[in-house]
Short mmCIF file of C-alpha atoms in Angstrom, two decimals:
data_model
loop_
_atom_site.label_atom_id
_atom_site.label_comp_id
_atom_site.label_asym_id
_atom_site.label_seq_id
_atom_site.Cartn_x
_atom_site.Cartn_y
_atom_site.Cartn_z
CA UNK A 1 28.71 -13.98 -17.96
CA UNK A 2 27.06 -15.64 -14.85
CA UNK A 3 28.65 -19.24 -15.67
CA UNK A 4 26.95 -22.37 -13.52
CA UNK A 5 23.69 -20.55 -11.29
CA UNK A 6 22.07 -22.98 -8.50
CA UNK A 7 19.24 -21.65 -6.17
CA UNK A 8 18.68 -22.08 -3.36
CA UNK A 9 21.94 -21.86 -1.40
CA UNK A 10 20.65 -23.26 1.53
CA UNK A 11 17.67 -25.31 1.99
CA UNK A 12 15.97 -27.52 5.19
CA UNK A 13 13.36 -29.87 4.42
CA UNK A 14 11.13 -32.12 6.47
CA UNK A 15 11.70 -35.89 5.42
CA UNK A 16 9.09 -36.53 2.90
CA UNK A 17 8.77 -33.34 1.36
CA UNK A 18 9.80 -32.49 -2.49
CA UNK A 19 11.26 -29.91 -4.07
CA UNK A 20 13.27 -28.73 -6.97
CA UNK A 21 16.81 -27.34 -7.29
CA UNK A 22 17.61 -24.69 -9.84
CA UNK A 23 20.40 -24.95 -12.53
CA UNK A 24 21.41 -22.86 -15.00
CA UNK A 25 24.13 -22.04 -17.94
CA UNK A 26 24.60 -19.20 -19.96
CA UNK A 27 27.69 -20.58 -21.93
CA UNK A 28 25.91 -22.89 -23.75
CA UNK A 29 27.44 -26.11 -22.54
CA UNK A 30 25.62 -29.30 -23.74
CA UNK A 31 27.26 -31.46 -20.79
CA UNK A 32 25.61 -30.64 -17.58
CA UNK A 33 25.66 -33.16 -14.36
CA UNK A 34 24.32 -32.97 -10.91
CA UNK A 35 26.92 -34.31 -8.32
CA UNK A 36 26.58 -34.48 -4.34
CA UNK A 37 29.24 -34.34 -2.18
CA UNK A 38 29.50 -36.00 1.68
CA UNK A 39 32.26 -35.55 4.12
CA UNK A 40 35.18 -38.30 3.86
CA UNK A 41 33.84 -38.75 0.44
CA UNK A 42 34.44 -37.46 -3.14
CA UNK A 43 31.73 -36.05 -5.33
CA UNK A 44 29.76 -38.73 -6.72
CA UNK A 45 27.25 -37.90 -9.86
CA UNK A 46 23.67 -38.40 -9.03
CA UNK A 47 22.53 -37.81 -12.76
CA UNK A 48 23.73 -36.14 -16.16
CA UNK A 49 22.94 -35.09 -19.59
CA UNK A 50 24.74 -34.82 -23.14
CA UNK A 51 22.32 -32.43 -24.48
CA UNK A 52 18.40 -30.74 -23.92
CA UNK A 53 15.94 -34.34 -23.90
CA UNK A 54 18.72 -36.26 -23.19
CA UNK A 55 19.57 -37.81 -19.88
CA UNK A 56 20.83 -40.42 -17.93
CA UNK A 57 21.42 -41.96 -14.80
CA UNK A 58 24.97 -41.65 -12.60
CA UNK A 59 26.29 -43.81 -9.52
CA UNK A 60 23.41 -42.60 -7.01
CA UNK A 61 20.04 -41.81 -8.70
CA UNK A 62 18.07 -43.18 -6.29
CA UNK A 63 15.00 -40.52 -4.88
CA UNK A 64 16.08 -38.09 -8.02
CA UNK A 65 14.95 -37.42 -11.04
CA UNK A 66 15.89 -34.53 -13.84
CA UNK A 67 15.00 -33.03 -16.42
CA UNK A 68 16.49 -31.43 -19.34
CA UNK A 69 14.23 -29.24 -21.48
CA UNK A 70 16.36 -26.42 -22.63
CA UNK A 71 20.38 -26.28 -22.88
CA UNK A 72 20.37 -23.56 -20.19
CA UNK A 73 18.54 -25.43 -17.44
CA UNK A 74 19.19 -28.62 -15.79
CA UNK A 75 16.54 -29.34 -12.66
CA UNK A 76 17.23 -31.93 -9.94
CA UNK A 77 13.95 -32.95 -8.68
CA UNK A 78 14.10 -35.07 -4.79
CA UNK A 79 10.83 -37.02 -4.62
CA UNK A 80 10.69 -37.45 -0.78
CA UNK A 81 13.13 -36.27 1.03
CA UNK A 82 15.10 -38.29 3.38
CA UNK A 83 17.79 -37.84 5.84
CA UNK A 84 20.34 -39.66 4.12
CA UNK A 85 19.68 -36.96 1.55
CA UNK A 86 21.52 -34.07 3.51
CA UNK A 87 24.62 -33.28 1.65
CA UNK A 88 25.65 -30.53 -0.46
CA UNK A 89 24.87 -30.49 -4.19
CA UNK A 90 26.46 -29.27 -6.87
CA UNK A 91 25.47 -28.51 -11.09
CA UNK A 92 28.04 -28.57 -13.30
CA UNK A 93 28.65 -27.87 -17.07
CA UNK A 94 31.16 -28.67 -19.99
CA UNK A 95 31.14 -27.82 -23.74
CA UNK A 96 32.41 -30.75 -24.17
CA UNK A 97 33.83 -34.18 -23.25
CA UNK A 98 37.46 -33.11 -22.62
CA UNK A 99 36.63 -29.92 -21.37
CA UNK A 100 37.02 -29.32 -17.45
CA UNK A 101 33.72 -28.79 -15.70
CA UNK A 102 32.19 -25.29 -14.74
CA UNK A 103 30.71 -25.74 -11.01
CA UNK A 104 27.99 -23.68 -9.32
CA UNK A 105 28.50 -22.56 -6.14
CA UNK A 106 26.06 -25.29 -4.54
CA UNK A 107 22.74 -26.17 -2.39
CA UNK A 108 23.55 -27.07 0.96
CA UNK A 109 20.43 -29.11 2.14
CA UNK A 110 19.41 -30.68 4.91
CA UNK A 111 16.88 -33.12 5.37
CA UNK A 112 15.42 -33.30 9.25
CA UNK B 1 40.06 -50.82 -3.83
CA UNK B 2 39.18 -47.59 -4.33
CA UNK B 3 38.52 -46.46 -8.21
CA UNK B 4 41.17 -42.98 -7.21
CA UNK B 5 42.88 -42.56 -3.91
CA UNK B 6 44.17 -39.60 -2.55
CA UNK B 7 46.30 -39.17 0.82
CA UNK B 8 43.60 -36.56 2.68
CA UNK B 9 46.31 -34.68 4.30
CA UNK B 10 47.23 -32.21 6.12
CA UNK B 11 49.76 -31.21 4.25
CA UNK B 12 51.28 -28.09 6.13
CA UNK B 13 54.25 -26.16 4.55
CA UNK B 14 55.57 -23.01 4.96
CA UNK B 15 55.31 -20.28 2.04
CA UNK B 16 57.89 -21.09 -0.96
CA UNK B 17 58.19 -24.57 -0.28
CA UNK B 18 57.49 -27.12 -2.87
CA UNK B 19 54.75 -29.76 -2.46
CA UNK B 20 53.75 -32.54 -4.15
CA UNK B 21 50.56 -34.93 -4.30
CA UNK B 22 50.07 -37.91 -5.86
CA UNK B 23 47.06 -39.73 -6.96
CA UNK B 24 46.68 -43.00 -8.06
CA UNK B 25 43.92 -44.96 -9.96
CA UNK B 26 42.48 -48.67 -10.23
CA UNK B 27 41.32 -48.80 -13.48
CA UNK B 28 44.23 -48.70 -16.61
CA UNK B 29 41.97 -47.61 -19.02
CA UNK B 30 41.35 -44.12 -17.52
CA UNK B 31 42.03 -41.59 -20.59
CA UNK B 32 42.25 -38.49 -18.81
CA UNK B 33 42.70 -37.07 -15.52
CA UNK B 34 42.46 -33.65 -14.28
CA UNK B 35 43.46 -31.77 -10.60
CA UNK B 36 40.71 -29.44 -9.30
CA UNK B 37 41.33 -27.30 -6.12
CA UNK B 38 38.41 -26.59 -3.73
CA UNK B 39 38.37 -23.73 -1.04
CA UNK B 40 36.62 -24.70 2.16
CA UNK B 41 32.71 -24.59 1.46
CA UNK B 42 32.89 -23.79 -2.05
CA UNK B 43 32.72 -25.55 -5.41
CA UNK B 44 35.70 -27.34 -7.36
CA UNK B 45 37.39 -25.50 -10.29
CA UNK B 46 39.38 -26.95 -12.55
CA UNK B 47 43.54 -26.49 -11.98
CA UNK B 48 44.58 -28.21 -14.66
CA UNK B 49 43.96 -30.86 -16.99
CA UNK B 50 45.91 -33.59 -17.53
CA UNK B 51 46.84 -34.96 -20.88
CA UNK B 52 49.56 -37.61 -21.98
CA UNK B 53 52.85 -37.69 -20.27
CA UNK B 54 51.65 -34.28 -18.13
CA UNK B 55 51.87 -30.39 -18.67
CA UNK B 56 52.91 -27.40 -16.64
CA UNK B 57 51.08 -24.04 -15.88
CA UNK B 58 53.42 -21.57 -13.65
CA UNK B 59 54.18 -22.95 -10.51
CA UNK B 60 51.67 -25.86 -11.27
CA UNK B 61 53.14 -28.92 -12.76
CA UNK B 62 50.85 -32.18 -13.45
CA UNK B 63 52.22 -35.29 -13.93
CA UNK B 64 51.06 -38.93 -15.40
CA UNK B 65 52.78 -42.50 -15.27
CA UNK B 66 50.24 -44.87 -16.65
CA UNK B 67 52.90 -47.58 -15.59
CA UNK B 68 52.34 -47.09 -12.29
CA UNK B 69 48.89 -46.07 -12.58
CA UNK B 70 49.32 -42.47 -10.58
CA UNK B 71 49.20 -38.50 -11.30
CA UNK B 72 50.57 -36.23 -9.15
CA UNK B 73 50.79 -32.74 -8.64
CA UNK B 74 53.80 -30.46 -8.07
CA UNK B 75 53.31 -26.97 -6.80
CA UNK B 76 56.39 -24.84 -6.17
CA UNK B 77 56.85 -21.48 -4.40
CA UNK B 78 53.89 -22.12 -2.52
CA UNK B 79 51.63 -18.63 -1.75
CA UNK B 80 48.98 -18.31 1.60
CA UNK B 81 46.39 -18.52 -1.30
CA UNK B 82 47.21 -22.04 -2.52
CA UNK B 83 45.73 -23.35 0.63
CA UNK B 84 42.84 -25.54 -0.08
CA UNK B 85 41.90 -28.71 -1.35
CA UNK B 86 43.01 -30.39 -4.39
CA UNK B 87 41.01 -33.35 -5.91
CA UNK B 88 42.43 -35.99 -8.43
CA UNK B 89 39.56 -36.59 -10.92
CA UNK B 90 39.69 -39.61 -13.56
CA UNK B 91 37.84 -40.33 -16.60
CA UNK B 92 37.49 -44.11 -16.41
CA UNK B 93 37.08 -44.80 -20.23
CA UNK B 94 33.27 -45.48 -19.83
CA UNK B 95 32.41 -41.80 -21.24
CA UNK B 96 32.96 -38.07 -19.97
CA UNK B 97 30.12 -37.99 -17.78
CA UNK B 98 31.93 -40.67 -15.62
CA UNK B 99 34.10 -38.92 -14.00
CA UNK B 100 35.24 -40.36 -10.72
CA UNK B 101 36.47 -37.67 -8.14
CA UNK B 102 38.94 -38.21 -5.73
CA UNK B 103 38.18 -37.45 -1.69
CA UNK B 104 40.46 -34.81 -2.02
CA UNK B 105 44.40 -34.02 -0.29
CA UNK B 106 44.14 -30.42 1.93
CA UNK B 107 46.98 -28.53 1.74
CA UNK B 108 48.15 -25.33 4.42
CA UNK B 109 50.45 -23.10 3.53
CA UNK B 110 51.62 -20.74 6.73
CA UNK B 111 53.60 -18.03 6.74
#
């Protein structure tokens, strides 16, 4: 039982660029979120969903969009990378809404 | 005002000594409220949720007084291993999936 999966671990990106990071569940949780989380600050959502084609917007979805095809897989998608983007991100998952969250282990990435 | 406060800490005590942390939160229609610890550059996992007037797991006790709008955290017989971070985390009534997370109150235990 892997639990919460995020690839990459680490990632650098030139300001502009676009990529994807990974999510995945095996425990079939239909509550999955995407947080980041900045120094001096506490982990604020960027996006979440209550179930595969369902999603909706957090405290910070600006430059970020998802997607949420399957119940296994949960995407964050950065349009154009910025600096203020550099933080660490984490995927997280819940079966359901008084359940604690599952974490993955994270993408640290840095935008230069 | 901050939607859930936390004292960041250092907290340093030596092994088997009792600590507490306390949280508090702004809005008084949060419904539930959970601690989370977090080892130095790795993810949260849930501690303990917490549920009514509180509940206890070992040496972990978690309180609530919606009075007073706080939740706190008891941890006795400390161990090395309990050094980390622990993070207040509040449901604010407007669904699950609005959690707020607190900044987070380190904690070093020493020998």
């Amino acid at each position: 039982n892997a639990g919460v999966t995020q690839t990459p671990k680490f990632q650098v990106l030139k300001t502009g660029q676009s990529m994807t990071l990974q999510c995945a569940q095996d425990m079939n949780h239909e509550y999955m979120s995407w947080y980041r989380q900045d120094p001096g600050m506490g982990l604020r959502l960027i996006h979440y969903s209550v179930g595969a084609g369902i999603t909706d917007q957090g405290e910070v979805p600006n430059g970020y969009n998802v997607s949420r095809s399957t119940t296994e897989d949960f995407p964050l998608r950065l349009l154009s990378a910025a600096p203020s983007q550099t933080s660490v991100y984490f995927c997280a998952s819940s079966y359901s809404d008084r359940g604690g969250y599952t974490f993955g282990s994270g993408t640290r990435l840095t935008v230069v | 005002r901050k939607e859930v406060e936390q004292d960041p800490g250092p907290f340093n005590v030596p092994e088997g000594a009792t600590v507490a942390f306390n949280c508090t939160y702004s809005n008084s229609a949060s419904q539930s409220f959970f601690w989370y610890r977090q080892d130095c550059r790795k993810e949260p996992k849930l501690l303990m949720s917490v549920y009514s007037s509180g509940n206890e797991d070992g040496r972990f006790t978690a309180q609530l007084n919606r009075a007073s709008q706080y939740i706190s955290l008891l941890i006795r017989d400390s161990k090395l291993s309990d050094s980390a971070t622990y993070l207040c985390v509040v449901n604010p009534g407007t669904g699950f999936q609005k959690l707020v997370f607190g900044t987070g109150t380190r904690l070093l235990v020493s020998p």
